[in-house]
Amino acid sequence: MENVKLEIDGKAVEAAPGTTVLQAAKSLGIKIPTLCHDDRLEEYGGCRMCMVEIETKWGRKRLVASCVYPVEEGLKVQTSTEKVMRIRRMIIELLWPAWQLYAEEYGVKSSRFKTGMTDCSLCGLCLRYCSEIKKANVIYFRGRGVERKPALIEGAEMQCRACGECFTLCGSGWIASRC
Ligand code: FES
């Protein structure tokens, strides 16, 4: 299959079909911020931090999550328009205080929102790593909406402490604090 030709921030790039916009941007050295993405894990598309603005070859414009959106012929991608930056700032506020990784970069000093979350961004990295890489499946999401939070299966603390591989993936330190 032929490579797909597109443009990211005005730069032409070619990528194999199925490549995500995030991967294509990376190949150009263009940094798009991510929270729930990890190259070793299945695509997830949960946090929307990697949002970019696209324009299809038919002139249709919209916002998409670049970590799950595949490249398309003739696509024009803008990674840091005012609209995109506004959304990222809002996401940083919504996930506050769990993810302050990008707060300084985006000039966010505090959050206007009361999310009900104390320390977990619900990025799912720990439980996806536990399931996909370790095949241990000891972490899961419990509850819905603002009640949704990660949890360990009963008696898994020792096992988690002995493994600890997902601790570094967790921006909030939630998982390490529970083991
Ligand atoms: Fe793309 Fe989370 S990094 S949706």
PDB file of N, CA and C in Angstrom, residues 11 13 28 30 37 41-42 45 52 65 69 79 94-95 115-116 119-120 125 127 150 155 158 169 172:
ATOM      1  N   LYS A  11       4.245  21.477   7.254  1.00  0.00           N
ATOM      2  CA  LYS A  11       5.349  20.637   6.760  1.00  0.00           C
ATOM      3  C   LYS A  11       4.777  19.373   6.108  1.00  0.00           C
ATOM      4  N   VAL A  13       4.617  15.565   4.957  1.00  0.00           N
ATOM      5  CA  VAL A  13       5.115  14.306   5.517  1.00  0.00           C
ATOM      6  C   VAL A  13       4.396  13.150   4.836  1.00  0.00           C
ATOM      7  N   LEU A  28       8.249  14.155  12.324  1.00  0.00           N
ATOM      8  CA  LEU A  28       8.692  15.481  11.864  1.00  0.00           C
ATOM      9  C   LEU A  28       9.360  16.265  12.997  1.00  0.00           C
ATOM     10  N   ILE A  30       7.684  17.206  15.627  1.00  0.00           N
ATOM     11  CA  ILE A  30       6.664  18.092  16.201  1.00  0.00           C
ATOM     12  C   ILE A  30       6.094  17.425  17.449  1.00  0.00           C
ATOM     13  N   HIS A  37      -1.493   8.332  26.426  1.00  0.00           N
ATOM     14  CA  HIS A  37      -0.845   7.542  25.375  1.00  0.00           C
ATOM     15  C   HIS A  37       0.489   6.964  25.844  1.00  0.00           C
ATOM     16  N   LEU A  41       1.440   0.545  24.506  1.00  0.00           N
ATOM     17  CA  LEU A  41       0.075   0.088  24.783  1.00  0.00           C
ATOM     18  C   LEU A  41      -0.860   0.313  23.601  1.00  0.00           C
ATOM     19  N   GLU A  42      -1.984  -0.380  23.616  1.00  0.00           N
ATOM     20  CA  GLU A  42      -3.018  -0.186  22.592  1.00  0.00           C
ATOM     21  C   GLU A  42      -3.487   1.270  22.614  1.00  0.00           C
ATOM     22  N   GLY A  45      -7.138   6.864  23.575  1.00  0.00           N
ATOM     23  CA  GLY A  45      -7.905   8.069  23.244  1.00  0.00           C
ATOM     24  C   GLY A  45      -8.792   8.567  24.366  1.00  0.00           C
ATOM     25  N   VAL A  52      -5.791  17.958  18.108  1.00  0.00           N
ATOM     26  CA  VAL A  52      -5.256  18.839  17.056  1.00  0.00           C
ATOM     27  C   VAL A  52      -6.411  19.235  16.140  1.00  0.00           C
ATOM     28  N   ALA A  65      -8.491  13.627  18.320  1.00  0.00           N
ATOM     29  CA  ALA A  65      -7.414  13.156  19.206  1.00  0.00           C
ATOM     30  C   ALA A  65      -6.345  12.521  18.319  1.00  0.00           C
ATOM     31  N   TYR A  69      -6.194   9.082  15.740  1.00  0.00           N
ATOM     32  CA  TYR A  69      -6.690   9.447  14.408  1.00  0.00           C
ATOM     33  C   TYR A  69      -5.663   9.054  13.332  1.00  0.00           C
ATOM     34  N   THR A  79      -1.259  21.781  14.944  1.00  0.00           N
ATOM     35  CA  THR A  79      -1.111  21.198  16.292  1.00  0.00           C
ATOM     36  C   THR A  79      -1.222  22.202  17.427  1.00  0.00           C
ATOM     37  N   LEU A  94      -9.074  20.487  34.292  1.00  0.00           N
ATOM     38  CA  LEU A  94      -9.995  19.407  34.682  1.00  0.00           C
ATOM     39  C   LEU A  94      -9.281  18.276  35.398  1.00  0.00           C
ATOM     40  N   LEU A  95      -8.059  18.018  34.982  1.00  0.00           N
ATOM     41  CA  LEU A  95      -7.325  16.903  35.581  1.00  0.00           C
ATOM     42  C   LEU A  95      -6.507  17.337  36.791  1.00  0.00           C
ATOM     43  N   THR A 115     -13.561  18.703  40.339  1.00  0.00           N
ATOM     44  CA  THR A 115     -13.779  17.478  39.564  1.00  0.00           C
ATOM     45  C   THR A 115     -14.233  16.315  40.415  1.00  0.00           C
ATOM     46  N   GLY A 116     -14.047  16.416  41.717  1.00  0.00           N
ATOM     47  CA  GLY A 116     -14.396  15.284  42.554  1.00  0.00           C
ATOM     48  C   GLY A 116     -13.255  14.283  42.650  1.00  0.00           C
ATOM     49  N   ASP A 119      -6.703  12.602  43.208  1.00  0.00           N
ATOM     50  CA  ASP A 119      -5.337  12.387  42.762  1.00  0.00           C
ATOM     51  C   ASP A 119      -5.189  11.492  41.548  1.00  0.00           C
ATOM     52  N   CYS A 120      -6.253  11.143  40.874  1.00  0.00           N
ATOM     53  CA  CYS A 120      -6.128  10.262  39.705  1.00  0.00           C
ATOM     54  C   CYS A 120      -6.729  10.946  38.482  1.00  0.00           C
ATOM     55  N   LEU A 125      -3.397   4.406  32.290  1.00  0.00           N
ATOM     56  CA  LEU A 125      -2.095   3.840  31.932  1.00  0.00           C
ATOM     57  C   LEU A 125      -1.728   2.658  32.824  1.00  0.00           C
ATOM     58  N   LEU A 127      -3.644   0.544  34.598  1.00  0.00           N
ATOM     59  CA  LEU A 127      -4.393  -0.699  34.398  1.00  0.00           C
ATOM     60  C   LEU A 127      -4.194  -1.289  33.014  1.00  0.00           C
ATOM     61  N   PRO A 150      -9.697   4.190  39.909  1.00  0.00           N
ATOM     62  CA  PRO A 150      -9.035   2.899  39.783  1.00  0.00           C
ATOM     63  C   PRO A 150      -9.052   2.165  41.121  1.00  0.00           C
ATOM     64  N   GLY A 155      -6.360  -7.950  47.855  1.00  0.00           N
ATOM     65  CA  GLY A 155      -5.145  -8.700  48.187  1.00  0.00           C
ATOM     66  C   GLY A 155      -4.003  -8.529  47.203  1.00  0.00           C
ATOM     67  N   MET A 158       0.568  -6.571  47.694  1.00  0.00           N
ATOM     68  CA  MET A 158       1.918  -7.164  47.751  1.00  0.00           C
ATOM     69  C   MET A 158       2.461  -7.413  46.343  1.00  0.00           C
ATOM     70  N   LEU A 169       4.552   5.319  35.342  1.00  0.00           N
ATOM     71  CA  LEU A 169       3.602   5.809  34.332  1.00  0.00           C
ATOM     72  C   LEU A 169       2.579   6.746  34.943  1.00  0.00           C
ATOM     73  N   SER A 172       0.232  11.039  38.870  1.00  0.00           N
ATOM     74  CA  SER A 172      -0.297  11.501  40.157  1.00  0.00           C
ATOM     75  C   SER A 172       0.297  10.752  41.339  1.00  0.00           C
TER      76      SER A 172
END
